[in-house]
PDB file of C-alpha atoms in Angstrom:
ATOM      1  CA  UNK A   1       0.000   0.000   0.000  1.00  0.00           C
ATOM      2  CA  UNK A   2       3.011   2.535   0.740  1.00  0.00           C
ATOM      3  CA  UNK A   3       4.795   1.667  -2.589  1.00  0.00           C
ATOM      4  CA  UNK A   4       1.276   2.259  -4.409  1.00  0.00           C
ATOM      5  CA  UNK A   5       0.813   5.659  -2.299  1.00  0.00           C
ATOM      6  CA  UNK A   6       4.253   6.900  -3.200  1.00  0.00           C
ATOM      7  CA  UNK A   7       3.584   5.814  -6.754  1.00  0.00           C
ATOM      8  CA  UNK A   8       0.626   8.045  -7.073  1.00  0.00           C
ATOM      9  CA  UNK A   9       2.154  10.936  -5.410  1.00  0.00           C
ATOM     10  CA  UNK A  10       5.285  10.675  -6.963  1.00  0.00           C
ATOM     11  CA  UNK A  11       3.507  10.344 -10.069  1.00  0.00           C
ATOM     12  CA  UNK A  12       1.035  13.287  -9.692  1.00  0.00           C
ATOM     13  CA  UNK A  13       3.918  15.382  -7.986  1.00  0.00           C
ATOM     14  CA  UNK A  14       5.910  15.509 -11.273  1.00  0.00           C
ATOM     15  CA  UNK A  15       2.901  16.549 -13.731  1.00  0.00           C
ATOM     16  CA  UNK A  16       2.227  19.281 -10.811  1.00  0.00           C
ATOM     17  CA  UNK A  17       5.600  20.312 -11.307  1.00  0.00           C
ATOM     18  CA  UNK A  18       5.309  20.238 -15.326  1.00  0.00           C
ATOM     19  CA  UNK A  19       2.184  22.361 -15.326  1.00  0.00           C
ATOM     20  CA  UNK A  20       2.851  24.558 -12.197  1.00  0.00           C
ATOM     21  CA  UNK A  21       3.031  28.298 -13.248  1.00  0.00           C
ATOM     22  CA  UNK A  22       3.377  28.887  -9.470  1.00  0.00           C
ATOM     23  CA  UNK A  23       7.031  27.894  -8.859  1.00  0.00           C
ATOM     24  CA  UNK A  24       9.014  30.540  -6.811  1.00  0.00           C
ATOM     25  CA  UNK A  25      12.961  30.390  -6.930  1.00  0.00           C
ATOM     26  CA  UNK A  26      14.453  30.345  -3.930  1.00  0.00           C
ATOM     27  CA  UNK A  27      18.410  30.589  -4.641  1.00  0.00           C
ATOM     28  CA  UNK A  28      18.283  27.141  -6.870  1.00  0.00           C
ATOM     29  CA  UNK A  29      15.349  25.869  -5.093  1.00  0.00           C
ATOM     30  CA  UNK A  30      11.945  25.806  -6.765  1.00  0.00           C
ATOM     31  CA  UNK A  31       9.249  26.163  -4.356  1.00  0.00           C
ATOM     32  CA  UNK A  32       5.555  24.873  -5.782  1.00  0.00           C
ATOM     33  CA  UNK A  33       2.856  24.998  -3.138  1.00  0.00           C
ATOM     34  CA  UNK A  34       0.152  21.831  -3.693  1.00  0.00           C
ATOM     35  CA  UNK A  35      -2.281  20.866  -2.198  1.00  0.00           C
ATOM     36  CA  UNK A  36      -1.951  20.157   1.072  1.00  0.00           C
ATOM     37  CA  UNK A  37       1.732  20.421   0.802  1.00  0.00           C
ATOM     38  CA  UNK A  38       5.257  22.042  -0.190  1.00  0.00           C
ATOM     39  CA  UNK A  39       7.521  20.675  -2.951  1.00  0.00           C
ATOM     40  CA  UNK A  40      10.917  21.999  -2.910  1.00  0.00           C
ATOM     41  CA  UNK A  41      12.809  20.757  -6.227  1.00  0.00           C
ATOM     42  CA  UNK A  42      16.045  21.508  -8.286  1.00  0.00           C
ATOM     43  CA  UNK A  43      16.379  20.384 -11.807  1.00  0.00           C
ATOM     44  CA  UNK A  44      19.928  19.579 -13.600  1.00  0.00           C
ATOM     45  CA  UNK A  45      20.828  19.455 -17.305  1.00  0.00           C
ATOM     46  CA  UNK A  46      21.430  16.028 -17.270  1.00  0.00           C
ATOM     47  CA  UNK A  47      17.803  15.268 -16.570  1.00  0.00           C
ATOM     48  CA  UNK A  48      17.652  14.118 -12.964  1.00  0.00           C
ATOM     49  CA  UNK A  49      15.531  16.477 -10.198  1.00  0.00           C
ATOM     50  CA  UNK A  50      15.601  16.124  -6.857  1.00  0.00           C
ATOM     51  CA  UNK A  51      11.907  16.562  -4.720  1.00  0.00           C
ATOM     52  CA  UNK A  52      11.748  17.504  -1.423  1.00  0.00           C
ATOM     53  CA  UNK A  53       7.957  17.245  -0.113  1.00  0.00           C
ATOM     54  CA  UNK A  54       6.040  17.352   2.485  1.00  0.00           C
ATOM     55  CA  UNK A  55       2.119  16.557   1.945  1.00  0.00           C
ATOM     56  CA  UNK A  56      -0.668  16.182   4.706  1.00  0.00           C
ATOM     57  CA  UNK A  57       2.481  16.375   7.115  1.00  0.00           C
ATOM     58  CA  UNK A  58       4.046  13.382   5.292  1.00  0.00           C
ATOM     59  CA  UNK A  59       8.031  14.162   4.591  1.00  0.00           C
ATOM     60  CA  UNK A  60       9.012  12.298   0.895  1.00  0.00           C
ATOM     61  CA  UNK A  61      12.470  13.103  -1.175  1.00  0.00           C
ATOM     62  CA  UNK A  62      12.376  11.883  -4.464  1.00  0.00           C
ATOM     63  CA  UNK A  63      14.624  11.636  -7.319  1.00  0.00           C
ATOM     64  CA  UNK A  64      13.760  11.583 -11.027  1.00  0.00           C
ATOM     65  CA  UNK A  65      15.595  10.466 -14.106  1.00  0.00           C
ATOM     66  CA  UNK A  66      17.559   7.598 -12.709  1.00  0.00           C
ATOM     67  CA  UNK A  67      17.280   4.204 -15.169  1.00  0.00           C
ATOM     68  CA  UNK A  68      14.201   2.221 -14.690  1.00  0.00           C
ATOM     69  CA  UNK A  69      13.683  -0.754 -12.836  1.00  0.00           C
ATOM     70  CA  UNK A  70      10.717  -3.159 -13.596  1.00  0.00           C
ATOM     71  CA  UNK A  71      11.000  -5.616 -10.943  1.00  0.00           C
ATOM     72  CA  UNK A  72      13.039  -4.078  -8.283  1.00  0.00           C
ATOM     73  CA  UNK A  73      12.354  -2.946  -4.978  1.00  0.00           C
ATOM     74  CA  UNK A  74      15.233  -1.100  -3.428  1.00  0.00           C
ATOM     75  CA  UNK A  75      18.336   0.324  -4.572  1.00  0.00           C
ATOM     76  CA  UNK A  76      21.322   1.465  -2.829  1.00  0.00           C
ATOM     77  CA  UNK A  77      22.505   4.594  -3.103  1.00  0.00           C
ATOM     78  CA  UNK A  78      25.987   6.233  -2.664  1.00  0.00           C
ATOM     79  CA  UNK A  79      26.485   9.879  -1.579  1.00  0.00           C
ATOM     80  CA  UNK A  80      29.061  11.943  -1.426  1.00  0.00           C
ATOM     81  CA  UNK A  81      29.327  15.360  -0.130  1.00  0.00           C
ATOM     82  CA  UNK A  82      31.537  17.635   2.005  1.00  0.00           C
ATOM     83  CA  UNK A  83      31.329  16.614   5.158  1.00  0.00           C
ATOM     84  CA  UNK A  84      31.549  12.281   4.241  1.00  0.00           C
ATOM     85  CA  UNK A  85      30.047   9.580   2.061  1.00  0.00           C
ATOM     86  CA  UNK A  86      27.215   7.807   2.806  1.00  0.00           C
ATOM     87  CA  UNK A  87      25.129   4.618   1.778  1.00  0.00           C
ATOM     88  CA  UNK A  88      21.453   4.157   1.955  1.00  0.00           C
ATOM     89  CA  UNK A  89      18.520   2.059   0.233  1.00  0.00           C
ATOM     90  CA  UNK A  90      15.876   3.988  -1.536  1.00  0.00           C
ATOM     91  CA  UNK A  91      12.580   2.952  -2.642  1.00  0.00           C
ATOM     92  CA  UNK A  92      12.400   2.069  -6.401  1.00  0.00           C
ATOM     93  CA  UNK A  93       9.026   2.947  -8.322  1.00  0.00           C
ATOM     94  CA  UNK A  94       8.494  -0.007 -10.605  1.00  0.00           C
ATOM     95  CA  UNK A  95       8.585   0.681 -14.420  1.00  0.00           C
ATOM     96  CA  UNK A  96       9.519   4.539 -13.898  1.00  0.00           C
ATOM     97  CA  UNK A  97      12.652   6.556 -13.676  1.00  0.00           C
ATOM     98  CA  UNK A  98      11.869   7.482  -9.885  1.00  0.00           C
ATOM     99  CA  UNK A  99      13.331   6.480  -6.297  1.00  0.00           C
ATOM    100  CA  UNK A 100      12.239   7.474  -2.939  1.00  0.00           C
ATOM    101  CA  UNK A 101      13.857   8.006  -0.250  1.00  0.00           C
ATOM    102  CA  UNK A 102      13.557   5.174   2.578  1.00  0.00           C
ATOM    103  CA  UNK A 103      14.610   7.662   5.740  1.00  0.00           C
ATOM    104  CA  UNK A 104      13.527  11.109   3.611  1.00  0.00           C
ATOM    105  CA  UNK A 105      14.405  13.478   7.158  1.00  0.00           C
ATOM    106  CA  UNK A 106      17.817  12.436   6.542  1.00  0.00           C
ATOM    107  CA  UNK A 107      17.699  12.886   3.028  1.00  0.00           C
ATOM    108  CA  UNK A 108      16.596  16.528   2.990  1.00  0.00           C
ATOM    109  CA  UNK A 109      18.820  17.444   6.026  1.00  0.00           C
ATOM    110  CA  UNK A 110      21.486  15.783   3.641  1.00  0.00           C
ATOM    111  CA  UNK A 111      20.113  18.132   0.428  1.00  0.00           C
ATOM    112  CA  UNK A 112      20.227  20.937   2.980  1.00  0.00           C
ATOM    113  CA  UNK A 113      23.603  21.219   3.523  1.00  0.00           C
ATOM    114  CA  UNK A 114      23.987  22.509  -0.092  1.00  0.00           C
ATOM    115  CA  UNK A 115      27.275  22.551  -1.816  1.00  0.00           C
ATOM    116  CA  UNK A 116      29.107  19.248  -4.511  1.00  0.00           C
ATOM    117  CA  UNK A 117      27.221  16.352  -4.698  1.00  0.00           C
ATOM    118  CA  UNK A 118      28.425  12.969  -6.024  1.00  0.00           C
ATOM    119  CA  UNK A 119      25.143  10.579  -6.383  1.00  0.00           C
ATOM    120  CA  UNK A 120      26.391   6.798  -7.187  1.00  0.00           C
ATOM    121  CA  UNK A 121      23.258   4.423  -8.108  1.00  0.00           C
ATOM    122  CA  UNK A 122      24.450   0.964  -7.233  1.00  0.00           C
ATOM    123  CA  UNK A 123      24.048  -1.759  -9.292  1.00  0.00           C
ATOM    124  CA  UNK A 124      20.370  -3.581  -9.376  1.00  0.00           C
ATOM    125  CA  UNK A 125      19.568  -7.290 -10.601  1.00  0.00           C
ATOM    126  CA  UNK A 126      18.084  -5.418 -13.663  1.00  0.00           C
ATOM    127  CA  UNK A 127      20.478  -2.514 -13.984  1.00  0.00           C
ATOM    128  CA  UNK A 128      24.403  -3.995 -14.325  1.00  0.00           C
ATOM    129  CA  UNK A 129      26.117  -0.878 -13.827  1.00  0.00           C
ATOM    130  CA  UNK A 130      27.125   1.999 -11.683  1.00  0.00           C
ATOM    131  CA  UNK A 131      25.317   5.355 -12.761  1.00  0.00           C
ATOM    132  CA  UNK A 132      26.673   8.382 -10.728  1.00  0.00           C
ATOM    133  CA  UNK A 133      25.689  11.872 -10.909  1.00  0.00           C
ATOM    134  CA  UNK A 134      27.250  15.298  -9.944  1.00  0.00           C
ATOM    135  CA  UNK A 135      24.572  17.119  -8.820  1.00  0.00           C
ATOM    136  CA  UNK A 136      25.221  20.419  -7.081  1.00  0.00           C
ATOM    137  CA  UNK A 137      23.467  21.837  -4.597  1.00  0.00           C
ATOM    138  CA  UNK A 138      21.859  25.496  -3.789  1.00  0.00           C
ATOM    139  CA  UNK A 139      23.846  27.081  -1.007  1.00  0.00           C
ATOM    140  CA  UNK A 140      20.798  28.429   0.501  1.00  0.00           C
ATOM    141  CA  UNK A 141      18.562  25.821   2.755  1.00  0.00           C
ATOM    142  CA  UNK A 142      15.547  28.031   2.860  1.00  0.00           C
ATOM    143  CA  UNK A 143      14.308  25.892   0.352  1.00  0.00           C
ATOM    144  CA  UNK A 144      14.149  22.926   2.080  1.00  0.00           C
ATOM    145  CA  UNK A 145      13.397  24.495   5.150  1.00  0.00           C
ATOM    146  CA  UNK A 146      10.472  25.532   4.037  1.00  0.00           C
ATOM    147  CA  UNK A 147       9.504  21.951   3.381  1.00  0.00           C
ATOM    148  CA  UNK A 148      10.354  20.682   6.678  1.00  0.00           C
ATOM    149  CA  UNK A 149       8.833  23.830   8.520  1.00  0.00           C
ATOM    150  CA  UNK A 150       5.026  22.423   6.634  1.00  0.00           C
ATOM    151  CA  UNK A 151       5.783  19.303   8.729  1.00  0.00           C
TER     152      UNK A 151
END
């Protein structure tokens, strides 16, 4: 029932986004206010974007454009950043280029700290390879503390 719920939502989330003449800026940050809810969300060249939102009081950070999975249910995830690297399984959405954070507070306090970002998507059963990313960061957190703040 979760992974359907976070389907939907990360499903409807992203045509919000697409349609949304309301987006604010908010020093790389695009703040969209839905219903219910906050989405902060920074978009890259290279086609991934990173959500941070909170809906009905419900905290979710999601990332777009990574390769699909069909069958899968987790991935890890490598990150590297300033202060360390880290490794933690996110929730793959079935048949779409989305993942979901599994512990999304420490996520976005992760996203908050702004600055170089090194994203490594570990290998899955149906994915053979390594895909990283070098994604960085707004230096302002306002952003995502705005998020958090609706929670």
């Amino acid at each position: 029932m979760i992974l359907k719920n976070r389907i939907f939502l990360a499903t409807a989330l992203l045509a919000g986004l697409a349609s949304s003449a309301a987006a604010q800026n908010s020093d790389g940050w695009d703040m969209t206010r839905i219903d219910n809810g906050l989405i902060a969300s920074i978009d890259y060249a290279s086609g991934q974007t990173f959500m941070v939102v909170c809906r009905g009081r419900q905290l979710d950070v999601i990332m777009n454009g990574v390769p699909v999975d069909a069958e899968g249910k987790t991935r890890w995830v490598g990150w590297t950043t300033s202060s360390g690297e880290a490794r933690q399984t996110w929730i793959i959405t079935p048949g779409r280029p989305l993942i979901s954070a599994a512990r999304p507070a420490h996520v976005a306090r992760l996203l908050k700290q702004g600055g170089a970002l090194s994203v490594r998507l570990l290998p899955t059963e149906q994915i053979e390879r390594v895909h990283q990313y070098d994604l960085p960061l707004p230096t302002n957190p306002s952003g995502v503390d705005q998020v958090l703040a609706d929670r």
